[in-house]
Each structure stands twice: as structure tokens, then as C-alpha cells.
Amino acid sequence: MARPSILVTGGLGFIGSHTAVCLHEAGYEPILLDNLSNSNRSALDGISSLMGYTPTFIEGDVCDPDLLRRLFEEHNIEATIHFAAFKAVGESIAEPLKYYQNNMGGLMSLLEVMKETGKNKVVFSSSCTVYGEPDQVPVTESSPTKEAESPYGATKQMGERVLRDMQWAEVQCLRYFNPIGAHPSAAIGELPLGVPNNLIPYLTQTVAGIRQELTVFGGDYDTPDGTCIRDYIHVMDLAEAHVVSLKRLLENQAQERFEVFNIGTGDGYSVLDVINTFEKVNGLPVPHRIGERRDGDVIQVWADTSRVNSVLGWKTQRGLEDMLRDAWRWQQRIASQ
Ligand code: NAD
Ligand code: UFG
């Protein structure tokens, strides 16, 4: 029997590339669409080496409905996992139009074609950013969402709203916490272009000697060690969550047309916890200093995962040590190229 074809928008990106491999392993045929605005064609080599063949890759823009029409028809797309979006919070404040055009425009053209073709199942990349600074941690899926701090965050809230309004669509809305790490083989990982904004690529580049020192953004927060707390999740666990969620859609197991899940570990770690754990598992010092707070940072957020654990039957398999070991292995691999 032919493998069901799944359109993966943003398929050469960090989360998309790992998900493509997991889809293949689970018996699906990923059809990868990416315009390479924040990724590199070399990711396809890594994906291909893990899959044992080169999957279909189309270099193109998800904002182009004609292209999507052609893809849905030629590849008999059964469902879509929609990763393609811009994701840099700071850049979104400087260039909001770019974010609204790409993140909302991409979703709109995808929905247009899904509606036309009747292929109405989609897994959507949302974010814990929709919770803003929570009043209580851990956050559940029914914790209040707060006014978005950035245009990026606004595109995730609006994306959820738009999808909720599409009465004809079957939607799994996954709110990711902080994905880090890489495939354990180091064949694929995160390839930030330019100076990284996120903690882990900055940290690994510092240890590799590419950056001088990691600045810890704020050491005087009201947390046990004064630094911010996040729910870091291994990108392989996150990728596997997409497969479980997709299966639920394809097998018509969803209880509601629009379902939301927190995708995290349920554990919060501070920035200093991350540094200390990295040093312990990799046996290398992380040059760092405590600096100023970063504007817009949430103090602490981590997931209540009871809903995803019980309803999807999914939970994370990997801990912070695995994440930081794999992140370092990946950094070493890209540094050696
Ligand atoms: P990424 O930038 O590595 O991957 C996104 C991919 O989409 C890139 O390869 C980029 O080239 C592509 N893309 C962007 N716009 C496109 C367009 N118009 N047409 C075709 N391709 C396009 O990011 P990621 O970390 O893999 O994130 C994937 C999704 O998950 C995004 O929607 C992001 O907002 C969301 N998310 C990410 C995080 C995180 O911390 N990484 C957290 C929460 C949510
Ligand atoms: N941090 C530092 N130094 C750095 C970079 C980050 O101390 O050089 C700290 C931050 O202050 C924060 C923590 O490390 O406390 C994590 O920061 P990241 O930038 O890695 O991640 P964020 O939690 O700020 O945001 C990420 C994504 C967003 C997404 C959000 C929730 O960048 O796109 O997770 O999913 F919306």
C-alpha cells in the first residue's frame, strides 16, 4: 500500500527536518516544501542519509497558492504539517509587516488550497508564547492567553484563532515549549543563520570558540537562582509528537475539530541549570557572565502536560542531559565542515 503523503511546509527547518525523518520511520511519505529563507539545502542531505533515499523536496513559497494546488494534486497530499513561518521575536518587532505577511499569508494560502481540495487536516506549529507571562505555572491548555508581546507571538495567536474559525478544518494545534538538541546521529540539527538569538546555539557556539562569552540575560529574577526558567524539550521528542498527533487526525480519533496540546516535558530549568548541565555532560566549561535582562523575556514558564500525556498518549523520552549532549555533538559536526 502506498505511504500516505504528508505535506511538510518548512520541511528543511529545524523542527521540520527532524519531523520528516520521524514521519518516514512511521510509514508516511513526507513531501517537503521550503523556500530556504531560514534554512540550507544541506539539511536535505542529512534527512536523506537518515531516510536512505532523497524525499521529494520543492523549493518554493507556502504563500503561493498555485504552487500548493499543484503539490496537493501531484502528490495526493493527505494532510499538512505547517511549520513554515518566521520565528525571530526581536526581528518581528523591527519588521512586523514581514512577519504578518509571511506567517499569516502562508497560513491563508494553505487554508485556501486545503478548502478547495477537501484535504482538511492540519497540524499547526504554535508556541507557549501565547501564554505570555503566566499568572501560574505550570500552564495548562486552558490557562489564559495574554496580549502578545511581539508581532511573532501575535501571528501564533491569530493563527490559532483563524484555524479555530475554519469550521471545515480538522486541526491539531501544538504549543511547543523550548525545542533544543539535534538528531543523535548529528546528521541534522539547528542551523541558525547569523548570530543566534536563542540560548542553546549561542551557548554551543561559545563553547566552540565562535563567540567569546555567553551573556545570561538577567540574574535578579524572582526564581530560585535568579535566572529565567523554561521547559526545554528535545527536538526528537517534539518531532515524535507530530507523528502521534497526525495519526490521530488521519485515523479520525480526534474528539474535537480543533484540539490544542502543550508539547513540553513538564519540567522547568533555569539558564544556570542549563549551563551547569552542559558542563557536566560534555565536560567543557561554558564561558559566561550575568548581564542585563533582555526586553520581553518571560520570567518562568513550563508546561502542564497531563492533557497531552493522557489524550495523545505521548510523553517525552529524553531529558536535559540528552538534549545538551546532542546539541554539542551537532555543533561539533557543523564546526568540522
Ligand atoms: P526554522 O526557521 O528552522 O524552520 C522554518 C522553515 O520554514 C525554514 O526552513 C524556512 O526557510 C521555512 N519558511 C519560512 N517561511 C517560508 C515560506 N513562506 N515558504 C516556505 N518556507 C518557509 O524554525 P523552526 O524552529 O523549525 O520552527 C518551525 C515552526 O515552529 C515555526 O512555525 C515556529 O514559529 C514554530 N515554533 C518554533 C519554536 C522554536 O523555539 N524553534 C518554538 C515554538 C514554535
Ligand atoms: N538567554 C540567555 N542568553 C542568551 C540567549 C537566551 O540568557 O544569549 C536566556 C533567555 O533570557 C531565556 C532563555 O535563555 O531565559 C531561553 O531563551 P531563548 O531565546 O532560547 O528562548 P525563548 O524562551 O526566549 O523563546 C523561544 C523562541 C520563541 C518561542 C518561545 C516559546 O525563540 O520563538 O521559545 O516557544 F516563541
Tab-separated table of C-alpha atoms and ligand atoms in Angstrom:
chain	number	residue	atom	x	y	z
A	1	MET	CA	0.000	0.000	0.000
A	2	ALA	CA	1.258	3.474	-0.876
A	3	ARG	CA	2.515	5.532	2.024
A	4	PRO	CA	0.200	8.492	2.793
A	5	SER	CA	1.815	11.711	1.537
A	6	ILE	CA	2.148	14.440	4.125
A	7	LEU	CA	2.995	17.986	3.100
A	8	VAL	CA	5.620	19.389	5.468
A	9	THR	CA	5.901	23.144	4.997
A	10	GLY	CA	9.184	24.476	6.340
A	11	GLY	CA	10.462	20.925	5.909
A	12	LEU	CA	14.157	21.812	5.808
A	13	GLY	CA	13.981	23.854	9.016
A	14	PHE	CA	14.994	22.795	12.498
A	15	ILE	CA	11.796	21.063	13.611
A	16	GLY	CA	10.577	20.195	10.098
A	17	SER	CA	13.714	18.222	9.213
A	18	HIS	CA	13.523	16.067	12.357
A	19	THR	CA	9.803	15.540	11.852
A	20	ALA	CA	10.369	14.464	8.239
A	21	VAL	CA	12.636	11.666	9.433
A	22	CYS	CA	10.148	10.543	12.086
A	23	LEU	CA	7.307	10.591	9.526
A	24	HIS	CA	9.319	8.356	7.246
A	25	GLU	CA	10.071	5.958	10.103
A	26	ALA	CA	6.372	5.823	10.952
A	27	GLY	CA	5.385	4.839	7.390
A	28	TYR	CA	4.432	8.221	5.921
A	29	GLU	CA	5.883	9.918	2.853
A	30	PRO	CA	6.961	13.473	3.710
A	31	ILE	CA	6.736	15.983	0.851
A	32	LEU	CA	8.998	18.834	1.852
A	33	LEU	CA	8.305	22.440	0.890
A	34	ASP	CA	10.716	25.189	1.902
A	35	ASN	CA	11.832	28.491	0.397
A	36	LEU	CA	15.202	28.295	2.222
A	37	SER	CA	14.604	31.700	3.827
A	38	ASN	CA	15.920	30.312	7.113
A	39	SER	CA	17.450	27.008	6.160
A	40	ASN	CA	20.010	25.433	3.934
A	41	ARG	CA	19.705	22.819	1.222
A	42	SER	CA	22.341	20.778	3.088
A	43	ALA	CA	19.581	19.771	5.521
A	44	LEU	CA	18.181	17.644	2.694
A	45	ASP	CA	21.424	15.640	2.602
A	46	GLY	CA	21.121	14.925	6.321
A	47	ILE	CA	17.457	13.950	6.012
A	48	SER	CA	18.249	11.725	3.011
A	49	SER	CA	21.099	9.974	4.799
A	50	LEU	CA	18.778	9.110	7.680
A	51	MET	CA	15.904	8.028	5.421
A	52	GLY	CA	18.043	6.047	2.999
A	53	TYR	CA	16.713	7.946	-0.036
A	54	THR	CA	16.054	11.546	-1.025
A	55	PRO	CA	12.465	12.560	-0.325
A	56	THR	CA	10.566	14.949	-2.591
A	57	PHE	CA	11.717	18.488	-1.921
A	58	ILE	CA	10.185	21.542	-3.563
A	59	GLU	CA	11.944	24.861	-3.188
A	60	GLY	CA	9.052	27.284	-3.056
A	61	ASP	CA	6.876	29.594	-1.030
A	62	VAL	CA	3.913	28.462	1.032
A	63	CYS	CA	2.362	31.878	0.340
A	64	ASP	CA	1.923	30.796	-3.302
A	65	PRO	CA	-1.481	29.059	-3.604
A	66	ASP	CA	-0.864	27.981	-7.216
A	67	LEU	CA	2.206	26.071	-6.137
A	68	LEU	CA	0.242	24.466	-3.297
A	69	ARG	CA	-2.566	23.464	-5.684
A	70	ARG	CA	-0.028	21.707	-7.866
A	71	LEU	CA	1.570	19.946	-4.890
A	72	PHE	CA	-1.719	18.748	-3.444
A	73	GLU	CA	-2.697	17.323	-6.806
A	74	GLU	CA	0.609	15.828	-7.939
A	75	HIS	CA	1.416	14.220	-4.608
A	76	ASN	CA	-2.075	13.343	-3.427
A	77	ILE	CA	-1.487	15.112	-0.119
A	78	GLU	CA	-3.465	13.586	2.751
A	79	ALA	CA	-2.645	16.142	5.443
A	80	THR	CA	-0.272	19.005	6.177
A	81	ILE	CA	2.121	19.810	8.976
A	82	HIS	CA	2.564	23.559	8.787
A	83	PHE	CA	5.930	24.671	10.166
A	84	ALA	CA	6.823	27.393	7.634
A	85	ALA	CA	6.992	30.746	9.397
A	86	PHE	CA	9.486	33.329	10.535
A	87	LYS	CA	10.309	32.945	14.236
A	88	ALA	CA	12.728	35.594	15.500
A	89	VAL	CA	10.955	37.612	18.185
A	90	GLY	CA	13.286	40.649	18.013
A	91	GLU	CA	13.200	40.801	14.231
A	92	SER	CA	9.405	40.674	14.320
A	93	ILE	CA	9.356	43.852	16.411
A	94	ALA	CA	11.692	45.589	13.942
A	95	GLU	CA	9.892	44.275	10.835
A	96	PRO	CA	6.296	43.446	11.772
A	97	LEU	CA	4.948	43.544	8.218
A	98	LYS	CA	7.394	40.862	7.131
A	99	TYR	CA	6.048	38.619	9.921
A	100	TYR	CA	2.363	39.261	9.305
A	101	GLN	CA	2.819	38.765	5.556
A	102	ASN	CA	4.742	35.528	5.817
A	103	ASN	CA	3.193	33.879	8.846
A	104	MET	CA	-0.405	34.872	8.179
A	105	GLY	CA	-0.057	34.867	4.373
A	106	GLY	CA	1.354	31.330	4.406
A	107	LEU	CA	-1.447	30.051	6.604
A	108	MET	CA	-4.104	31.762	4.467
A	109	SER	CA	-2.895	30.324	1.179
A	110	LEU	CA	-2.570	26.875	2.745
A	111	LEU	CA	-6.131	27.058	4.073
A	112	GLU	CA	-7.422	28.261	0.711
A	113	VAL	CA	-5.993	25.194	-1.015
A	114	MET	CA	-6.968	22.798	1.781
A	115	LYS	CA	-10.542	24.020	1.450
A	116	GLU	CA	-10.575	23.683	-2.349
A	117	THR	CA	-9.130	20.188	-2.309
A	118	GLY	CA	-11.096	18.954	0.695
A	119	LYS	CA	-7.832	17.832	2.321
A	120	ASN	CA	-8.797	19.452	5.574
A	121	LYS	CA	-6.377	18.016	8.158
A	122	VAL	CA	-3.550	20.151	9.505
A	123	VAL	CA	-1.087	20.139	12.386
A	124	PHE	CA	-0.150	23.712	13.269
A	125	SER	CA	3.066	24.925	14.942
A	126	SER	CA	2.005	27.142	17.795
A	127	SER	CA	4.043	28.238	20.767
A	128	CYS	CA	3.928	28.668	24.513
A	129	THR	CA	4.482	32.321	23.687
A	130	VAL	CA	0.648	32.538	23.528
A	131	TYR	CA	0.587	32.327	27.360
A	132	GLY	CA	2.821	35.394	27.777
A	133	GLU	CA	3.944	35.804	31.392
A	134	PRO	CA	1.679	33.302	33.109
A	135	ASP	CA	-0.025	34.033	36.436
A	136	GLN	CA	0.520	30.437	37.442
A	137	VAL	CA	2.944	27.704	36.417
A	138	PRO	CA	2.760	25.124	35.033
A	139	VAL	CA	0.412	26.318	32.290
A	140	THR	CA	-2.447	24.155	31.067
A	141	GLU	CA	-4.082	24.465	27.664
A	142	SER	CA	-6.864	26.434	29.319
A	143	SER	CA	-4.558	28.916	31.046
A	144	PRO	CA	-5.377	32.410	29.794
A	145	THR	CA	-3.543	33.663	26.749
A	146	LYS	CA	-2.106	37.144	27.116
A	147	GLU	CA	-1.785	40.014	24.700
A	148	ALA	CA	1.176	39.053	22.527
A	149	GLU	CA	4.477	40.763	23.376
A	150	SER	CA	5.645	40.716	19.780
A	151	PRO	CA	4.282	40.525	16.229
A	152	TYR	CA	5.714	36.998	16.112
A	153	GLY	CA	3.636	35.993	19.134
A	154	ALA	CA	0.630	37.739	17.612
A	155	THR	CA	0.927	35.624	14.457
A	156	LYS	CA	0.724	32.462	16.589
A	157	GLN	CA	-2.340	33.720	18.476
A	158	MET	CA	-4.012	34.868	15.258
A	159	GLY	CA	-3.072	31.635	13.505
A	160	GLU	CA	-4.824	29.683	16.260
A	161	ARG	CA	-7.852	31.954	16.006
A	162	VAL	CA	-8.068	31.648	12.225
A	163	LEU	CA	-7.848	27.869	12.435
A	164	ARG	CA	-10.466	27.767	15.173
A	165	ASP	CA	-12.813	29.715	12.881
A	166	MET	CA	-12.406	27.289	9.954
A	167	GLN	CA	-15.408	25.102	10.659
A	168	TRP	CA	-14.453	22.714	7.869
A	169	ALA	CA	-10.850	22.110	9.024
A	170	GLU	CA	-9.585	19.414	11.391
A	171	VAL	CA	-6.793	20.945	13.392
A	172	GLN	CA	-4.185	19.814	15.871
A	173	CYS	CA	-2.666	22.905	17.382
A	174	LEU	CA	0.632	22.097	19.112
A	175	ARG	CA	2.009	24.670	21.521
A	176	TYR	CA	5.720	23.976	21.667
A	177	PHE	CA	7.795	24.978	24.636
A	178	ASN	CA	11.565	25.376	24.003
A	179	PRO	CA	12.816	22.853	21.437
A	180	ILE	CA	16.563	22.200	21.565
A	181	GLY	CA	19.050	19.430	20.754
A	182	ALA	CA	19.512	17.570	17.482
A	183	HIS	CA	19.186	14.119	15.962
A	184	PRO	CA	21.518	11.840	17.992
A	185	SER	CA	23.404	10.931	14.784
A	186	ALA	CA	24.223	14.641	14.281
A	187	ALA	CA	23.087	14.249	10.658
A	188	ILE	CA	20.547	17.059	11.169
A	189	GLY	CA	20.209	19.846	13.723
A	190	GLU	CA	19.604	23.557	14.103
A	191	LEU	CA	21.368	25.836	11.613
A	192	PRO	CA	20.816	29.408	12.784
A	193	LEU	CA	21.820	31.969	10.183
A	194	GLY	CA	23.940	34.795	11.657
A	195	VAL	CA	24.301	35.498	15.371
A	196	PRO	CA	21.949	33.200	17.287
A	197	ASN	CA	19.199	34.720	19.425
A	198	ASN	CA	18.402	31.526	21.260
A	199	LEU	CA	20.220	30.170	24.268
A	200	ILE	CA	21.462	26.798	23.044
A	201	PRO	CA	23.019	27.767	19.700
A	202	TYR	CA	24.658	30.750	21.401
A	203	LEU	CA	25.960	28.506	24.170
A	204	THR	CA	27.346	25.825	21.843
A	205	GLN	CA	28.948	28.436	19.574
A	206	THR	CA	30.575	29.971	22.644
A	207	VAL	CA	32.000	26.645	23.752
A	208	ALA	CA	33.208	26.068	20.166
A	209	GLY	CA	35.066	29.387	20.338
A	210	ILE	CA	32.932	31.132	17.692
A	211	ARG	CA	31.552	33.541	20.336
A	212	GLN	CA	33.575	34.908	23.194
A	213	GLU	CA	31.144	34.598	26.046
A	214	LEU	CA	27.513	33.763	26.731
A	215	THR	CA	25.564	36.542	28.407
A	216	VAL	CA	22.967	35.248	30.848
A	217	PHE	CA	20.095	37.693	30.422
A	218	GLY	CA	19.336	38.740	33.992
A	219	GLY	CA	20.368	37.194	37.312
A	220	ASP	CA	17.941	39.005	39.599
A	221	TYR	CA	14.581	37.473	38.678
A	222	ASP	CA	12.301	36.104	41.340
A	223	THR	CA	13.326	32.484	40.689
A	224	PRO	CA	15.435	30.155	42.871
A	225	ASP	CA	18.765	31.124	41.219
A	226	GLY	CA	17.677	34.484	39.775
A	227	THR	CA	17.658	33.362	36.107
A	228	CYS	CA	14.680	32.652	33.831
A	229	ILE	CA	13.045	29.254	33.693
A	230	ARG	CA	11.908	27.381	30.565
A	231	ASP	CA	10.616	23.967	29.590
A	232	TYR	CA	13.304	22.684	27.204
A	233	ILE	CA	12.216	19.779	25.019
A	234	HIS	CA	14.359	17.523	22.836
A	235	VAL	CA	13.570	18.170	19.167
A	236	MET	CA	13.238	14.401	18.596
A	237	ASP	CA	10.520	14.179	21.247
A	238	LEU	CA	8.814	17.135	19.602
A	239	ALA	CA	9.101	15.526	16.166
A	240	GLU	CA	7.571	12.312	17.514
A	241	ALA	CA	4.679	14.285	18.997
A	242	HIS	CA	3.823	15.434	15.466
A	243	VAL	CA	3.587	11.861	14.258
A	244	VAL	CA	1.234	10.914	17.101
A	245	SER	CA	-0.893	13.992	16.509
A	246	LEU	CA	-1.027	13.432	12.751
A	247	LYS	CA	-2.036	9.808	13.256
A	248	ARG	CA	-4.882	10.958	15.462
A	249	LEU	CA	-6.118	13.200	12.632
A	250	LEU	CA	-5.729	10.619	9.876
A	251	GLU	CA	-7.417	7.901	11.903
A	252	ASN	CA	-10.278	10.250	12.835
A	253	GLN	CA	-9.629	9.814	16.548
A	254	ALA	CA	-9.794	13.477	17.472
A	255	GLN	CA	-12.678	14.230	19.804
A	256	GLU	CA	-12.963	17.823	18.683
A	257	ARG	CA	-12.429	19.508	15.350
A	258	PHE	CA	-9.848	21.852	16.882
A	259	GLU	CA	-7.593	20.376	19.542
A	260	VAL	CA	-4.793	22.110	21.439
A	261	PHE	CA	-1.890	20.409	23.196
A	262	ASN	CA	1.045	21.661	25.233
A	263	ILE	CA	4.190	19.994	23.930
A	264	GLY	CA	6.808	20.134	26.655
A	265	THR	CA	8.415	17.940	29.289
A	266	GLY	CA	6.608	19.427	32.259
A	267	ASP	CA	9.938	20.383	33.883
A	268	GLY	CA	11.344	23.870	34.196
A	269	TYR	CA	15.089	24.578	34.138
A	270	SER	CA	16.861	27.881	34.700
A	271	VAL	CA	19.535	29.302	32.419
A	272	LEU	CA	22.149	28.391	35.050
A	273	ASP	CA	20.765	24.837	35.252
A	274	VAL	CA	21.311	24.565	31.502
A	275	ILE	CA	24.888	25.862	31.734
A	276	ASN	CA	25.740	23.570	34.649
A	277	THR	CA	24.196	20.527	32.986
A	278	PHE	CA	26.017	21.249	29.725
A	279	GLU	CA	29.333	21.468	31.601
A	280	LYS	CA	28.614	18.233	33.432
A	281	VAL	CA	27.565	16.083	30.454
A	282	ASN	CA	30.099	17.408	27.981
A	283	GLY	CA	32.983	18.036	30.407
A	284	LEU	CA	33.619	21.503	28.992
A	285	PRO	CA	33.377	24.946	30.591
A	286	VAL	CA	30.828	27.449	29.277
A	287	PRO	CA	32.372	30.939	29.444
A	288	HIS	CA	29.544	33.144	30.686
A	289	ARG	CA	28.633	36.172	32.730
A	290	ILE	CA	25.410	37.519	34.161
A	291	GLY	CA	24.256	40.533	32.150
A	292	GLU	CA	21.249	42.782	31.790
A	293	ARG	CA	17.742	41.411	31.438
A	294	ARG	CA	16.515	41.028	27.852
A	295	ASP	CA	13.401	43.040	26.991
A	296	GLY	CA	10.270	40.969	26.645
A	297	ASP	CA	11.608	37.825	28.363
A	298	VAL	CA	9.031	35.809	30.269
A	299	ILE	CA	10.345	35.044	33.769
A	300	GLN	CA	9.188	31.477	34.026
A	301	VAL	CA	7.030	29.119	32.024
A	302	TRP	CA	6.710	25.375	31.858
A	303	ALA	CA	4.019	23.020	30.663
A	304	ASP	CA	1.355	21.063	32.412
A	305	THR	CA	1.499	18.012	30.159
A	306	SER	CA	-1.357	15.997	31.667
A	307	ARG	CA	-3.663	16.585	28.704
A	308	VAL	CA	-1.155	15.553	26.046
A	309	ASN	CA	0.005	12.591	28.169
A	310	SER	CA	-3.493	11.232	28.652
A	311	VAL	CA	-5.270	12.233	25.430
A	312	LEU	CA	-2.477	11.745	22.882
A	313	GLY	CA	-0.754	9.070	24.959
A	314	TRP	CA	2.529	10.849	24.270
A	315	LYS	CA	5.246	11.888	26.650
A	316	THR	CA	8.849	12.898	26.321
A	317	GLN	CA	11.532	10.208	26.424
A	318	ARG	CA	14.652	12.384	26.678
A	319	GLY	CA	15.993	14.609	29.432
A	320	LEU	CA	18.047	17.799	29.590
A	321	GLU	CA	21.311	15.830	29.567
A	322	ASP	CA	20.362	14.124	26.277
A	323	MET	CA	19.360	17.463	24.772
A	324	LEU	CA	22.658	19.114	25.659
A	325	ARG	CA	24.779	16.145	24.640
A	326	ASP	CA	23.092	16.028	21.229
A	327	ALA	CA	23.268	19.813	20.813
A	328	TRP	CA	27.022	19.700	21.393
A	329	ARG	CA	27.540	16.733	19.067
A	330	TRP	CA	25.720	18.694	16.341
A	331	GLN	CA	27.801	21.843	16.966
A	332	GLN	CA	30.992	19.804	16.640
A	333	ARG	CA	29.750	18.279	13.409
A	334	ILE	CA	28.963	21.660	11.775
A	335	ALA	CA	32.204	23.181	13.046
A	336	SER	CA	34.165	20.394	11.360
A	337	GLN	CA	32.615	21.011	7.915
B	1	NAD	P1	13.062	27.215	11.225
B	1	NAD	O1	13.249	28.632	10.830
B	1	NAD	O2	14.261	26.373	11.437
B	1	NAD	O3	12.123	26.468	10.165
B	1	NAD	C1	11.110	27.130	9.456
B	1	NAD	C2	11.351	26.817	7.983
B	1	NAD	O4	10.325	27.430	7.216
B	1	NAD	C3	12.670	27.352	7.472
B	1	NAD	O5	13.371	26.301	6.826
B	1	NAD	C4	12.281	28.442	6.487
B	1	NAD	O6	13.186	28.527	5.402
B	1	NAD	C5	10.893	27.987	6.060
B	1	NAD	N1	9.998	29.048	5.622
B	1	NAD	C6	9.727	30.236	6.239
B	1	NAD	N2	8.830	30.929	5.522
B	1	NAD	C7	8.512	30.165	4.435
B	1	NAD	C8	7.648	30.332	3.344
B	1	NAD	N3	6.924	31.440	3.171
B	1	NAD	N4	7.570	29.343	2.425
B	1	NAD	C9	8.295	28.204	2.558
B	1	NAD	N5	9.148	28.007	3.578
B	1	NAD	C10	9.243	28.970	4.504
B	1	NAD	O7	12.136	27.209	12.521
B	1	NAD	P2	11.727	26.008	13.478
B	1	NAD	O8	12.402	26.217	14.766
B	1	NAD	O9	11.877	24.722	12.771
B	1	NAD	O10	10.204	26.361	13.693
B	1	NAD	C11	9.164	25.725	12.973
B	1	NAD	C12	7.822	26.281	13.422
B	1	NAD	O11	7.695	26.095	14.820
B	1	NAD	C13	7.648	27.769	13.180
B	1	NAD	O12	6.298	27.998	12.817
B	1	NAD	C14	7.948	28.380	14.530
B	1	NAD	O13	7.298	29.608	14.705
B	1	NAD	C15	7.369	27.326	15.456
B	1	NAD	N6	7.952	27.352	16.809
B	1	NAD	C16	9.305	27.245	16.952
B	1	NAD	C17	9.857	27.296	18.240
B	1	NAD	C18	11.344	27.229	18.443
B	1	NAD	O14	11.810	27.632	19.512
B	1	NAD	N7	12.126	26.732	17.483
B	1	NAD	C19	9.021	27.434	19.352
B	1	NAD	C20	7.652	27.500	19.157
B	1	NAD	C21	7.121	27.460	17.875
B	2	UFG	N1	19.105	33.503	27.137
B	2	UFG	C1	20.265	33.968	27.696
B	2	UFG	N2	21.290	34.314	26.862
B	2	UFG	C2	21.198	34.194	25.502
B	2	UFG	C3	20.003	33.713	24.946
B	2	UFG	C4	18.961	33.380	25.791
B	2	UFG	O1	20.383	34.082	28.909
B	2	UFG	O2	22.161	34.549	24.813
B	2	UFG	C5	18.002	33.101	28.041
B	2	UFG	C6	16.734	33.888	27.813
B	2	UFG	O3	16.743	35.071	28.570
B	2	UFG	C7	15.674	32.883	28.271
B	2	UFG	C8	16.285	31.536	27.934
B	2	UFG	O4	17.674	31.761	27.773
B	2	UFG	O5	15.549	32.959	29.651
B	2	UFG	C9	15.736	30.944	26.660
B	2	UFG	O6	15.828	31.913	25.636
B	2	UFG	P1	15.596	31.565	24.104
B	2	UFG	O7	15.840	32.818	23.321
B	2	UFG	O8	16.367	30.361	23.727
B	2	UFG	O9	14.073	31.153	24.054
B	2	UFG	P2	12.759	31.973	24.462
B	2	UFG	O10	12.155	31.247	25.605
B	2	UFG	O11	13.028	33.399	24.640
B	2	UFG	O12	11.885	31.870	23.131
B	2	UFG	C10	11.751	30.682	22.383
B	2	UFG	C11	11.644	31.001	20.902
B	2	UFG	C12	10.361	31.719	20.606
B	2	UFG	C13	9.203	30.988	21.154
B	2	UFG	C14	9.408	30.711	22.611
B	2	UFG	C15	8.299	29.874	23.158
B	2	UFG	O13	12.736	31.805	20.491
B	2	UFG	O14	10.217	31.774	19.210
B	2	UFG	O15	10.628	29.995	22.805
B	2	UFG	O16	8.099	28.773	22.353
B	2	UFG	F1	8.063	31.700	20.993
